[in-house]
Amino acid sequence: MNEKLGNEDKETLQKKLTQVRQKIDQRRQSKDDLQAERDELVDKRSMLKNRLESRQSLEEKVETYEAKAEWAKEVYDELEGIISVYESVKSDLREQYLAYINEYTHEIFKSIYQNSSYQRVIITETQNERTGAYDYDIQLLRDDDMTEDPSNASGGERALVNLALRAGIYKLIAELEGGDRGRLPPFILDEPTTFLDKNHVGELEEMLNCIRDWDVPQVFVISHDDALIHGADHKCEVTKDASNTSQVTMQTAGDD
């Protein structure tokens, strides 16, 4: 035993033993601290790994959204170009159609208007700045080159303007449809001789003949004027007897 303990006495050895035990306790504490630090680092590492994975997922989404945004911008720019072309074409067509309506309305008006007070019907276009919608104004050009609202004209003259305008619009529709009779609506005139004198009624017959030359599928004329409908292909006469009962008689051109 003495050989193992050496020359050191018991107290010294006891002191060394105490120191060793203290160092062991310190090492244990250091181990526990390091273990706790390690666990904390492991948790942080796991958290950072999750954040990294989330960031990578977000980066992939950002790339996807950026690609979509680029595609959307290209589509938007393309649509902007198409809309610009459409608006330009629409504006050109609107101006062109308005010019045609003016021309055709003038042709009809000139053929049925026998007085010299007015030279022609003028149709102009104005845009409502608030709504963007277009309005159309109708004026009569006088011999002194001044314009006048049709409301100032006589009843017969207003009727002629209305007939000429309707006929002019219909002629444009007929041309746009390319003579496709299946797509053209009938041309309907309801009491067109109202306010017209006999001379203008004769001119109205000429206008109806002109309209038929546009390859119109059907022309309906509702009138009390037998002279106007005398040349119709078909005549539907509605009369009332003494009991106020309506009677309908159908006749074909050439029948008595």
PDB file of N, CA and C in Angstrom, residues 3-104:
ATOM      1  N   GLU A   3       3.778   1.561  -1.066  1.00  0.00           N
ATOM      2  CA  GLU A   3       4.451   1.735  -2.362  1.00  0.00           C
ATOM      3  C   GLU A   3       3.525   2.435  -3.360  1.00  0.00           C
ATOM      4  N   LYS A   4       2.234   2.131  -3.284  1.00  0.00           N
ATOM      5  CA  LYS A   4       1.283   2.741  -4.221  1.00  0.00           C
ATOM      6  C   LYS A   4       1.015   4.199  -3.877  1.00  0.00           C
ATOM      7  N   LEU A   5       0.978   4.526  -2.631  1.00  0.00           N
ATOM      8  CA  LEU A   5       0.678   5.892  -2.228  1.00  0.00           C
ATOM      9  C   LEU A   5       1.914   6.783  -2.269  1.00  0.00           C
ATOM     10  N   GLY A   6       3.086   6.187  -2.243  1.00  0.00           N
ATOM     11  CA  GLY A   6       4.321   6.970  -2.273  1.00  0.00           C
ATOM     12  C   GLY A   6       4.594   7.588  -0.914  1.00  0.00           C
ATOM     13  N   ASN A   7       5.287   8.691  -0.967  1.00  0.00           N
ATOM     14  CA  ASN A   7       5.682   9.355   0.267  1.00  0.00           C
ATOM     15  C   ASN A   7       4.655  10.369   0.749  1.00  0.00           C
ATOM     16  N   GLU A   8       3.592  10.630  -0.056  1.00  0.00           N
ATOM     17  CA  GLU A   8       2.611  11.655   0.320  1.00  0.00           C
ATOM     18  C   GLU A   8       1.733  11.132   1.448  1.00  0.00           C
ATOM     19  N   ASP A   9       1.422  12.036   2.324  1.00  0.00           N
ATOM     20  CA  ASP A   9       0.596  11.630   3.458  1.00  0.00           C
ATOM     21  C   ASP A   9      -0.863  11.607   3.045  1.00  0.00           C
ATOM     22  N   LYS A  10      -1.674  11.222   3.964  1.00  0.00           N
ATOM     23  CA  LYS A  10      -3.095  11.037   3.695  1.00  0.00           C
ATOM     24  C   LYS A  10      -3.799  12.349   3.405  1.00  0.00           C
ATOM     25  N   GLU A  11      -3.476  13.371   4.113  1.00  0.00           N
ATOM     26  CA  GLU A  11      -4.135  14.665   3.930  1.00  0.00           C
ATOM     27  C   GLU A  11      -3.866  15.242   2.551  1.00  0.00           C
ATOM     28  N   THR A  12      -2.593  15.064   2.173  1.00  0.00           N
ATOM     29  CA  THR A  12      -2.241  15.574   0.831  1.00  0.00           C
ATOM     30  C   THR A  12      -3.001  14.818  -0.238  1.00  0.00           C
ATOM     31  N   LEU A  13      -3.022  13.547  -0.050  1.00  0.00           N
ATOM     32  CA  LEU A  13      -3.735  12.738  -1.036  1.00  0.00           C
ATOM     33  C   LEU A  13      -5.233  13.050  -1.029  1.00  0.00           C
ATOM     34  N   GLN A  14      -5.721  13.307   0.199  1.00  0.00           N
ATOM     35  CA  GLN A  14      -7.147  13.642   0.297  1.00  0.00           C
ATOM     36  C   GLN A  14      -7.442  14.941  -0.440  1.00  0.00           C
ATOM     37  N   LYS A  15      -6.492  15.891  -0.278  1.00  0.00           N
ATOM     38  CA  LYS A  15      -6.656  17.172  -0.960  1.00  0.00           C
ATOM     39  C   LYS A  15      -6.636  16.995  -2.476  1.00  0.00           C
ATOM     40  N   LYS A  16      -5.686  16.145  -2.935  1.00  0.00           N
ATOM     41  CA  LYS A  16      -5.607  15.905  -4.376  1.00  0.00           C
ATOM     42  C   LYS A  16      -6.878  15.222  -4.885  1.00  0.00           C
ATOM     43  N   LEU A  17      -7.389  14.321  -4.051  1.00  0.00           N
ATOM     44  CA  LEU A  17      -8.604  13.634  -4.449  1.00  0.00           C
ATOM     45  C   LEU A  17      -9.768  14.626  -4.582  1.00  0.00           C
ATOM     46  N   THR A  18      -9.809  15.548  -3.631  1.00  0.00           N
ATOM     47  CA  THR A  18     -10.861  16.574  -3.678  1.00  0.00           C
ATOM     48  C   THR A  18     -10.730  17.420  -4.934  1.00  0.00           C
ATOM     49  N   GLN A  19      -9.470  17.789  -5.255  1.00  0.00           N
ATOM     50  CA  GLN A  19      -9.233  18.598  -6.460  1.00  0.00           C
ATOM     51  C   GLN A  19      -9.639  17.845  -7.732  1.00  0.00           C
ATOM     52  N   VAL A  20      -9.304  16.543  -7.720  1.00  0.00           N
ATOM     53  CA  VAL A  20      -9.654  15.727  -8.885  1.00  0.00           C
ATOM     54  C   VAL A  20     -11.173  15.655  -9.044  1.00  0.00           C
ATOM     55  N   ARG A  21     -11.827  15.470  -7.896  1.00  0.00           N
ATOM     56  CA  ARG A  21     -13.276  15.413  -7.946  1.00  0.00           C
ATOM     57  C   ARG A  21     -13.872  16.745  -8.426  1.00  0.00           C
ATOM     58  N   GLN A  22     -13.277  17.852  -7.983  1.00  0.00           N
ATOM     59  CA  GLN A  22     -13.749  19.157  -8.426  1.00  0.00           C
ATOM     60  C   GLN A  22     -13.574  19.312  -9.949  1.00  0.00           C
ATOM     61  N   LYS A  23     -12.380  18.837 -10.406  1.00  0.00           N
ATOM     62  CA  LYS A  23     -12.146  18.909 -11.849  1.00  0.00           C
ATOM     63  C   LYS A  23     -13.141  18.050 -12.609  1.00  0.00           C
ATOM     64  N   ILE A  24     -13.449  16.869 -12.018  1.00  0.00           N
ATOM     65  CA  ILE A  24     -14.441  16.005 -12.671  1.00  0.00           C
ATOM     66  C   ILE A  24     -15.801  16.701 -12.722  1.00  0.00           C
ATOM     67  N   ASP A  25     -16.158  17.338 -11.590  1.00  0.00           N
ATOM     68  CA  ASP A  25     -17.432  18.071 -11.574  1.00  0.00           C
ATOM     69  C   ASP A  25     -17.432  19.198 -12.594  1.00  0.00           C
ATOM     70  N   GLN A  26     -16.274  19.890 -12.671  1.00  0.00           N
ATOM     71  CA  GLN A  26     -16.171  20.969 -13.652  1.00  0.00           C
ATOM     72  C   GLN A  26     -16.312  20.428 -15.085  1.00  0.00           C
ATOM     73  N   ARG A  27     -15.630  19.291 -15.292  1.00  0.00           N
ATOM     74  CA  ARG A  27     -15.718  18.680 -16.628  1.00  0.00           C
ATOM     75  C   ARG A  27     -17.159  18.261 -16.945  1.00  0.00           C
ATOM     76  N   ARG A  28     -17.827  17.708 -15.921  1.00  0.00           N
ATOM     77  CA  ARG A  28     -19.206  17.322 -16.112  1.00  0.00           C
ATOM     78  C   ARG A  28     -20.088  18.547 -16.440  1.00  0.00           C
ATOM     79  N   GLN A  29     -19.817  19.619 -15.675  1.00  0.00           N
ATOM     80  CA  GLN A  29     -20.580  20.842 -15.923  1.00  0.00           C
ATOM     81  C   GLN A  29     -20.305  21.375 -17.322  1.00  0.00           C
ATOM     82  N   SER A  30     -18.984  21.330 -17.667  1.00  0.00           N
ATOM     83  CA  SER A  30     -18.606  21.777 -19.016  1.00  0.00           C
ATOM     84  C   SER A  30     -19.252  20.889 -20.068  1.00  0.00           C
ATOM     85  N   LYS A  31     -19.295  19.585 -19.747  1.00  0.00           N
ATOM     86  CA  LYS A  31     -19.923  18.658 -20.678  1.00  0.00           C
ATOM     87  C   LYS A  31     -21.412  18.979 -20.829  1.00  0.00           C
ATOM     88  N   ASP A  32     -22.072  19.226 -19.688  1.00  0.00           N
ATOM     89  CA  ASP A  32     -23.497  19.556 -19.736  1.00  0.00           C
ATOM     90  C   ASP A  32     -23.740  20.855 -20.504  1.00  0.00           C
ATOM     91  N   ASP A  33     -22.852  21.834 -20.230  1.00  0.00           N
ATOM     92  CA  ASP A  33     -22.985  23.111 -20.944  1.00  0.00           C
ATOM     93  C   ASP A  33     -22.781  22.923 -22.440  1.00  0.00           C
ATOM     94  N   LEU A  34     -21.751  22.135 -22.763  1.00  0.00           N
ATOM     95  CA  LEU A  34     -21.459  21.882 -24.174  1.00  0.00           C
ATOM     96  C   LEU A  34     -22.595  21.080 -24.833  1.00  0.00           C
ATOM     97  N   GLN A  35     -23.131  20.127 -24.036  1.00  0.00           N
ATOM     98  CA  GLN A  35     -24.245  19.347 -24.562  1.00  0.00           C
ATOM     99  C   GLN A  35     -25.450  20.239 -24.832  1.00  0.00           C
ATOM    100  N   ALA A  36     -25.723  21.156 -23.889  1.00  0.00           N
ATOM    101  CA  ALA A  36     -26.832  22.085 -24.062  1.00  0.00           C
ATOM    102  C   ALA A  36     -26.592  23.000 -25.259  1.00  0.00           C
ATOM    103  N   GLU A  37     -25.323  23.449 -25.366  1.00  0.00           N
ATOM    104  CA  GLU A  37     -24.965  24.309 -26.510  1.00  0.00           C
ATOM    105  C   GLU A  37     -25.113  23.546 -27.821  1.00  0.00           C
ATOM    106  N   ARG A  38     -24.691  22.251 -27.757  1.00  0.00           N
ATOM    107  CA  ARG A  38     -24.818  21.413 -28.949  1.00  0.00           C
ATOM    108  C   ARG A  38     -26.293  21.243 -29.331  1.00  0.00           C
ATOM    109  N   ASP A  39     -27.132  20.959 -28.329  1.00  0.00           N
ATOM    110  CA  ASP A  39     -28.557  20.792 -28.607  1.00  0.00           C
ATOM    111  C   ASP A  39     -29.159  22.075 -29.189  1.00  0.00           C
ATOM    112  N   GLU A  40     -28.724  23.210 -28.642  1.00  0.00           N
ATOM    113  CA  GLU A  40     -29.205  24.488 -29.146  1.00  0.00           C
ATOM    114  C   GLU A  40     -28.776  24.705 -30.591  1.00  0.00           C
ATOM    115  N   LEU A  41     -27.507  24.339 -30.859  1.00  0.00           N
ATOM    116  CA  LEU A  41     -26.991  24.472 -32.232  1.00  0.00           C
ATOM    117  C   LEU A  41     -27.715  23.532 -33.185  1.00  0.00           C
ATOM    118  N   VAL A  42     -28.018  22.327 -32.685  1.00  0.00           N
ATOM    119  CA  VAL A  42     -28.757  21.372 -33.517  1.00  0.00           C
ATOM    120  C   VAL A  42     -30.136  21.933 -33.849  1.00  0.00           C
ATOM    121  N   ASP A  43     -30.797  22.527 -32.829  1.00  0.00           N
ATOM    122  CA  ASP A  43     -32.111  23.137 -33.068  1.00  0.00           C
ATOM    123  C   ASP A  43     -32.016  24.283 -34.063  1.00  0.00           C
ATOM    124  N   LYS A  44     -30.958  25.131 -33.876  1.00  0.00           N
ATOM    125  CA  LYS A  44     -30.770  26.248 -34.805  1.00  0.00           C
ATOM    126  C   LYS A  44     -30.497  25.745 -36.218  1.00  0.00           C
ATOM    127  N   ARG A  45     -29.672  24.683 -36.258  1.00  0.00           N
ATOM    128  CA  ARG A  45     -29.356  24.103 -37.563  1.00  0.00           C
ATOM    129  C   ARG A  45     -30.631  23.587 -38.243  1.00  0.00           C
ATOM    130  N   SER A  46     -31.478  22.905 -37.475  1.00  0.00           N
ATOM    131  CA  SER A  46     -32.740  22.403 -38.022  1.00  0.00           C
ATOM    132  C   SER A  46     -33.632  23.559 -38.476  1.00  0.00           C
ATOM    133  N   MET A  47     -33.669  24.627 -37.657  1.00  0.00           N
ATOM    134  CA  MET A  47     -34.478  25.780 -38.003  1.00  0.00           C
ATOM    135  C   MET A  47     -33.959  26.460 -39.273  1.00  0.00           C
ATOM    136  N   LEU A  48     -32.624  26.601 -39.329  1.00  0.00           N
ATOM    137  CA  LEU A  48     -32.020  27.227 -40.510  1.00  0.00           C
ATOM    138  C   LEU A  48     -32.235  26.376 -41.755  1.00  0.00           C
ATOM    139  N   LYS A  49     -32.191  25.045 -41.546  1.00  0.00           N
ATOM    140  CA  LYS A  49     -32.431  24.143 -42.675  1.00  0.00           C
ATOM    141  C   LYS A  49     -33.851  24.325 -43.201  1.00  0.00           C
ATOM    142  N   ASN A  50     -34.815  24.446 -42.275  1.00  0.00           N
ATOM    143  CA  ASN A  50     -36.203  24.670 -42.676  1.00  0.00           C
ATOM    144  C   ASN A  50     -36.360  26.010 -43.391  1.00  0.00           C
ATOM    145  N   ARG A  51     -35.671  27.037 -42.828  1.00  0.00           N
ATOM    146  CA  ARG A  51     -35.723  28.342 -43.480  1.00  0.00           C
ATOM    147  C   ARG A  51     -35.120  28.296 -44.867  1.00  0.00           C
ATOM    148  N   LEU A  52     -34.011  27.559 -44.988  1.00  0.00           N
ATOM    149  CA  LEU A  52     -33.351  27.436 -46.277  1.00  0.00           C
ATOM    150  C   LEU A  52     -34.274  26.755 -47.287  1.00  0.00           C
ATOM    151  N   GLU A  53     -34.904  25.675 -46.834  1.00  0.00           N
ATOM    152  CA  GLU A  53     -35.827  24.973 -47.722  1.00  0.00           C
ATOM    153  C   GLU A  53     -36.996  25.884 -48.106  1.00  0.00           C
ATOM    154  N   SER A  54     -37.496  26.659 -47.112  1.00  0.00           N
ATOM    155  CA  SER A  54     -38.589  27.588 -47.399  1.00  0.00           C
ATOM    156  C   SER A  54     -38.143  28.671 -48.373  1.00  0.00           C
ATOM    157  N   ARG A  55     -36.917  29.170 -48.169  1.00  0.00           N
ATOM    158  CA  ARG A  55     -36.396  30.199 -49.064  1.00  0.00           C
ATOM    159  C   ARG A  55     -36.232  29.657 -50.476  1.00  0.00           C
ATOM    160  N   GLN A  56     -35.711  28.417 -50.557  1.00  0.00           N
ATOM    161  CA  GLN A  56     -35.542  27.812 -51.878  1.00  0.00           C
ATOM    162  C   GLN A  56     -36.898  27.655 -52.570  1.00  0.00           C
ATOM    163  N   SER A  57     -37.916  27.261 -51.774  1.00  0.00           N
ATOM    164  CA  SER A  57     -39.258  27.132 -52.333  1.00  0.00           C
ATOM    165  C   SER A  57     -39.783  28.489 -52.796  1.00  0.00           C
ATOM    166  N   LEU A  58     -39.518  29.527 -51.963  1.00  0.00           N
ATOM    167  CA  LEU A  58     -39.951  30.870 -52.344  1.00  0.00           C
ATOM    168  C   LEU A  58     -39.221  31.355 -53.586  1.00  0.00           C
ATOM    169  N   GLU A  59     -37.929  31.052 -53.672  1.00  0.00           N
ATOM    170  CA  GLU A  59     -37.160  31.464 -54.845  1.00  0.00           C
ATOM    171  C   GLU A  59     -37.708  30.803 -56.107  1.00  0.00           C
ATOM    172  N   GLU A  60     -38.104  29.523 -55.970  1.00  0.00           N
ATOM    173  CA  GLU A  60     -38.690  28.837 -57.112  1.00  0.00           C
ATOM    174  C   GLU A  60     -40.016  29.487 -57.510  1.00  0.00           C
ATOM    175  N   LYS A  61     -40.823  29.853 -56.487  1.00  0.00           N
ATOM    176  CA  LYS A  61     -42.091  30.523 -56.771  1.00  0.00           C
ATOM    177  C   LYS A  61     -41.856  31.882 -57.406  1.00  0.00           C
ATOM    178  N   VAL A  62     -40.837  32.613 -56.886  1.00  0.00           N
ATOM    179  CA  VAL A  62     -40.509  33.927 -57.448  1.00  0.00           C
ATOM    180  C   VAL A  62     -40.120  33.789 -58.917  1.00  0.00           C
ATOM    181  N   GLU A  63     -39.305  32.774 -59.212  1.00  0.00           N
ATOM    182  CA  GLU A  63     -38.907  32.547 -60.600  1.00  0.00           C
ATOM    183  C   GLU A  63     -40.126  32.243 -61.469  1.00  0.00           C
ATOM    184  N   THR A  64     -41.040  31.413 -60.914  1.00  0.00           N
ATOM    185  CA  THR A  64     -42.254  31.077 -61.662  1.00  0.00           C
ATOM    186  C   THR A  64     -43.100  32.317 -61.906  1.00  0.00           C
ATOM    187  N   TYR A  65     -43.284  33.119 -60.825  1.00  0.00           N
ATOM    188  CA  TYR A  65     -44.101  34.326 -60.951  1.00  0.00           C
ATOM    189  C   TYR A  65     -43.437  35.352 -61.867  1.00  0.00           C
ATOM    190  N   GLU A  66     -42.120  35.438 -61.810  1.00  0.00           N
ATOM    191  CA  GLU A  66     -41.427  36.365 -62.703  1.00  0.00           C
ATOM    192  C   GLU A  66     -41.611  35.953 -64.155  1.00  0.00           C
ATOM    193  N   ALA A  67     -41.555  34.620 -64.396  1.00  0.00           N
ATOM    194  CA  ALA A  67     -41.778  34.129 -65.754  1.00  0.00           C
ATOM    195  C   ALA A  67     -43.210  34.436 -66.206  1.00  0.00           C
ATOM    196  N   LYS A  68     -44.168  34.231 -65.276  1.00  0.00           N
ATOM    197  CA  LYS A  68     -45.557  34.532 -65.604  1.00  0.00           C
ATOM    198  C   LYS A  68     -45.751  36.033 -65.835  1.00  0.00           C
ATOM    199  N   ALA A  69     -45.089  36.828 -65.000  1.00  0.00           N
ATOM    200  CA  ALA A  69     -45.203  38.283 -65.155  1.00  0.00           C
ATOM    201  C   ALA A  69     -44.630  38.731 -66.500  1.00  0.00           C
ATOM    202  N   GLU A  70     -43.533  38.133 -66.899  1.00  0.00           N
ATOM    203  CA  GLU A  70     -42.925  38.467 -68.185  1.00  0.00           C
ATOM    204  C   GLU A  70     -43.856  38.063 -69.325  1.00  0.00           C
ATOM    205  N   TRP A  71     -44.450  36.863 -69.182  1.00  0.00           N
ATOM    206  CA  TRP A  71     -45.401  36.399 -70.193  1.00  0.00           C
ATOM    207  C   TRP A  71     -46.616  37.324 -70.241  1.00  0.00           C
ATOM    208  N   ALA A  72     -47.118  37.694 -69.047  1.00  0.00           N
ATOM    209  CA  ALA A  72     -48.284  38.571 -68.985  1.00  0.00           C
ATOM    210  C   ALA A  72     -47.972  39.929 -69.614  1.00  0.00           C
ATOM    211  N   LYS A  73     -46.765  40.435 -69.381  1.00  0.00           N
ATOM    212  CA  LYS A  73     -46.372  41.718 -69.951  1.00  0.00           C
ATOM    213  C   LYS A  73     -46.324  41.628 -71.481  1.00  0.00           C
ATOM    214  N   GLU A  74     -45.805  40.514 -71.978  1.00  0.00           N
ATOM    215  CA  GLU A  74     -45.750  40.338 -73.422  1.00  0.00           C
ATOM    216  C   GLU A  74     -47.157  40.279 -74.015  1.00  0.00           C
ATOM    217  N   VAL A  75     -48.044  39.527 -73.324  1.00  0.00           N
ATOM    218  CA  VAL A  75     -49.424  39.432 -73.791  1.00  0.00           C
ATOM    219  C   VAL A  75     -50.102  40.794 -73.723  1.00  0.00           C
ATOM    220  N   TYR A  76     -49.864  41.509 -72.600  1.00  0.00           N
ATOM    221  CA  TYR A  76     -50.459  42.841 -72.430  1.00  0.00           C
ATOM    222  C   TYR A  76     -49.987  43.778 -73.531  1.00  0.00           C
ATOM    223  N   ASP A  77     -48.682  43.771 -73.795  1.00  0.00           N
ATOM    224  CA  ASP A  77     -48.152  44.646 -74.853  1.00  0.00           C
ATOM    225  C   ASP A  77     -48.758  44.286 -76.205  1.00  0.00           C
ATOM    226  N   GLU A  78     -48.914  42.965 -76.431  1.00  0.00           N
ATOM    227  CA  GLU A  78     -49.504  42.518 -77.698  1.00  0.00           C
ATOM    228  C   GLU A  78     -50.958  42.974 -77.798  1.00  0.00           C
ATOM    229  N   LEU A  79     -51.699  42.811 -76.679  1.00  0.00           N
ATOM    230  CA  LEU A  79     -53.093  43.246 -76.671  1.00  0.00           C
ATOM    231  C   LEU A  79     -53.205  44.761 -76.839  1.00  0.00           C
ATOM    232  N   GLU A  80     -52.292  45.488 -76.199  1.00  0.00           N
ATOM    233  CA  GLU A  80     -52.287  46.944 -76.359  1.00  0.00           C
ATOM    234  C   GLU A  80     -52.120  47.310 -77.828  1.00  0.00           C
ATOM    235  N   GLY A  81     -51.221  46.580 -78.504  1.00  0.00           N
ATOM    236  CA  GLY A  81     -51.025  46.844 -79.924  1.00  0.00           C
ATOM    237  C   GLY A  81     -52.261  46.513 -80.739  1.00  0.00           C
ATOM    238  N   ILE A  82     -52.897  45.372 -80.394  1.00  0.00           N
ATOM    239  CA  ILE A  82     -54.103  44.963 -81.120  1.00  0.00           C
ATOM    240  C   ILE A  82     -55.222  45.975 -80.898  1.00  0.00           C
ATOM    241  N   ILE A  83     -55.389  46.398 -79.626  1.00  0.00           N
ATOM    242  CA  ILE A  83     -56.432  47.375 -79.312  1.00  0.00           C
ATOM    243  C   ILE A  83     -56.183  48.690 -80.037  1.00  0.00           C
ATOM    244  N   SER A  84     -54.907  49.086 -80.079  1.00  0.00           N
ATOM    245  CA  SER A  84     -54.563  50.320 -80.774  1.00  0.00           C
ATOM    246  C   SER A  84     -54.925  50.231 -82.258  1.00  0.00           C
ATOM    247  N   VAL A  85     -54.585  49.084 -82.857  1.00  0.00           N
ATOM    248  CA  VAL A  85     -54.919  48.887 -84.275  1.00  0.00           C
ATOM    249  C   VAL A  85     -56.436  48.848 -84.452  1.00  0.00           C
ATOM    250  N   TYR A  86     -57.115  48.141 -83.512  1.00  0.00           N
ATOM    251  CA  TYR A  86     -58.575  48.044 -83.585  1.00  0.00           C
ATOM    252  C   TYR A  86     -59.228  49.421 -83.490  1.00  0.00           C
ATOM    253  N   GLU A  87     -58.768  50.227 -82.532  1.00  0.00           N
ATOM    254  CA  GLU A  87     -59.340  51.562 -82.376  1.00  0.00           C
ATOM    255  C   GLU A  87     -59.092  52.409 -83.609  1.00  0.00           C
ATOM    256  N   SER A  88     -57.889  52.253 -84.180  1.00  0.00           N
ATOM    257  CA  SER A  88     -57.565  53.015 -85.385  1.00  0.00           C
ATOM    258  C   SER A  88     -58.441  52.583 -86.552  1.00  0.00           C
ATOM    259  N   VAL A  89     -58.577  51.250 -86.713  1.00  0.00           N
ATOM    260  CA  VAL A  89     -59.408  50.731 -87.801  1.00  0.00           C
ATOM    261  C   VAL A  89     -60.867  51.116 -87.579  1.00  0.00           C
ATOM    262  N   LYS A  90     -61.322  50.991 -86.317  1.00  0.00           N
ATOM    263  CA  LYS A  90     -62.714  51.339 -86.012  1.00  0.00           C
ATOM    264  C   LYS A  90     -62.979  52.811 -86.315  1.00  0.00           C
ATOM    265  N   SER A  91     -62.007  53.660 -85.951  1.00  0.00           N
ATOM    266  CA  SER A  91     -62.162  55.083 -86.225  1.00  0.00           C
ATOM    267  C   SER A  91     -62.219  55.338 -87.732  1.00  0.00           C
ATOM    268  N   ASP A  92     -61.315  54.657 -88.466  1.00  0.00           N
ATOM    269  CA  ASP A  92     -61.304  54.830 -89.918  1.00  0.00           C
ATOM    270  C   ASP A  92     -62.612  54.339 -90.539  1.00  0.00           C
ATOM    271  N   LEU A  93     -63.081  53.165 -90.054  1.00  0.00           N
ATOM    272  CA  LEU A  93     -64.323  52.619 -90.596  1.00  0.00           C
ATOM    273  C   LEU A  93     -65.512  53.525 -90.255  1.00  0.00           C
ATOM    274  N   ARG A  94     -65.511  54.052 -89.021  1.00  0.00           N
ATOM    275  CA  ARG A  94     -66.606  54.915 -88.617  1.00  0.00           C
ATOM    276  C   ARG A  94     -66.652  56.153 -89.513  1.00  0.00           C
ATOM    277  N   GLU A  95     -65.498  56.729 -89.772  1.00  0.00           N
ATOM    278  CA  GLU A  95     -65.439  57.891 -90.656  1.00  0.00           C
ATOM    279  C   GLU A  95     -65.863  57.514 -92.072  1.00  0.00           C
ATOM    280  N   GLN A  96     -65.420  56.315 -92.505  1.00  0.00           N
ATOM    281  CA  GLN A  96     -65.767  55.878 -93.854  1.00  0.00           C
ATOM    282  C   GLN A  96     -67.270  55.622 -93.972  1.00  0.00           C
ATOM    283  N   TYR A  97     -67.826  54.952 -92.964  1.00  0.00           N
ATOM    284  CA  TYR A  97     -69.263  54.664 -92.998  1.00  0.00           C
ATOM    285  C   TYR A  97     -70.080  55.956 -92.924  1.00  0.00           C
ATOM    286  N   LEU A  98     -69.611  56.901 -92.115  1.00  0.00           N
ATOM    287  CA  LEU A  98     -70.320  58.171 -92.016  1.00  0.00           C
ATOM    288  C   LEU A  98     -70.309  58.894 -93.356  1.00  0.00           C
ATOM    289  N   ALA A  99     -69.183  58.794 -94.056  1.00  0.00           N
ATOM    290  CA  ALA A  99     -69.096  59.415 -95.377  1.00  0.00           C
ATOM    291  C   ALA A  99     -70.072  58.749 -96.350  1.00  0.00           C
ATOM    292  N   TYR A 100     -70.166  57.409 -96.271  1.00  0.00           N
ATOM    293  CA  TYR A 100     -71.104  56.701 -97.140  1.00  0.00           C
ATOM    294  C   TYR A 100     -72.542  57.081 -96.820  1.00  0.00           C
ATOM    295  N   ILE A 101     -72.873  57.142 -95.509  1.00  0.00           N
ATOM    296  CA  ILE A 101     -74.246  57.507 -95.125  1.00  0.00           C
ATOM    297  C   ILE A 101     -74.579  58.908 -95.622  1.00  0.00           C
ATOM    298  N   ASN A 102     -73.626  59.832 -95.506  1.00  0.00           N
ATOM    299  CA  ASN A 102     -73.842  61.185 -96.031  1.00  0.00           C
ATOM    300  C   ASN A 102     -74.102  61.136 -97.535  1.00  0.00           C
ATOM    301  N   GLU A 103     -73.288  60.344 -98.234  1.00  0.00           N
ATOM    302  CA  GLU A 103     -73.420  60.267 -99.697  1.00  0.00           C
ATOM    303  C   GLU A 103     -74.756  59.651-100.098  1.00  0.00           C
ATOM    304  N   TYR A 104     -75.096  58.517 -99.476  1.00  0.00           N
ATOM    305  CA  TYR A 104     -76.330  57.819 -99.857  1.00  0.00           C
ATOM    306  C   TYR A 104     -77.568  58.613 -99.438  1.00  0.00           C
TER     307      TYR A 104
END
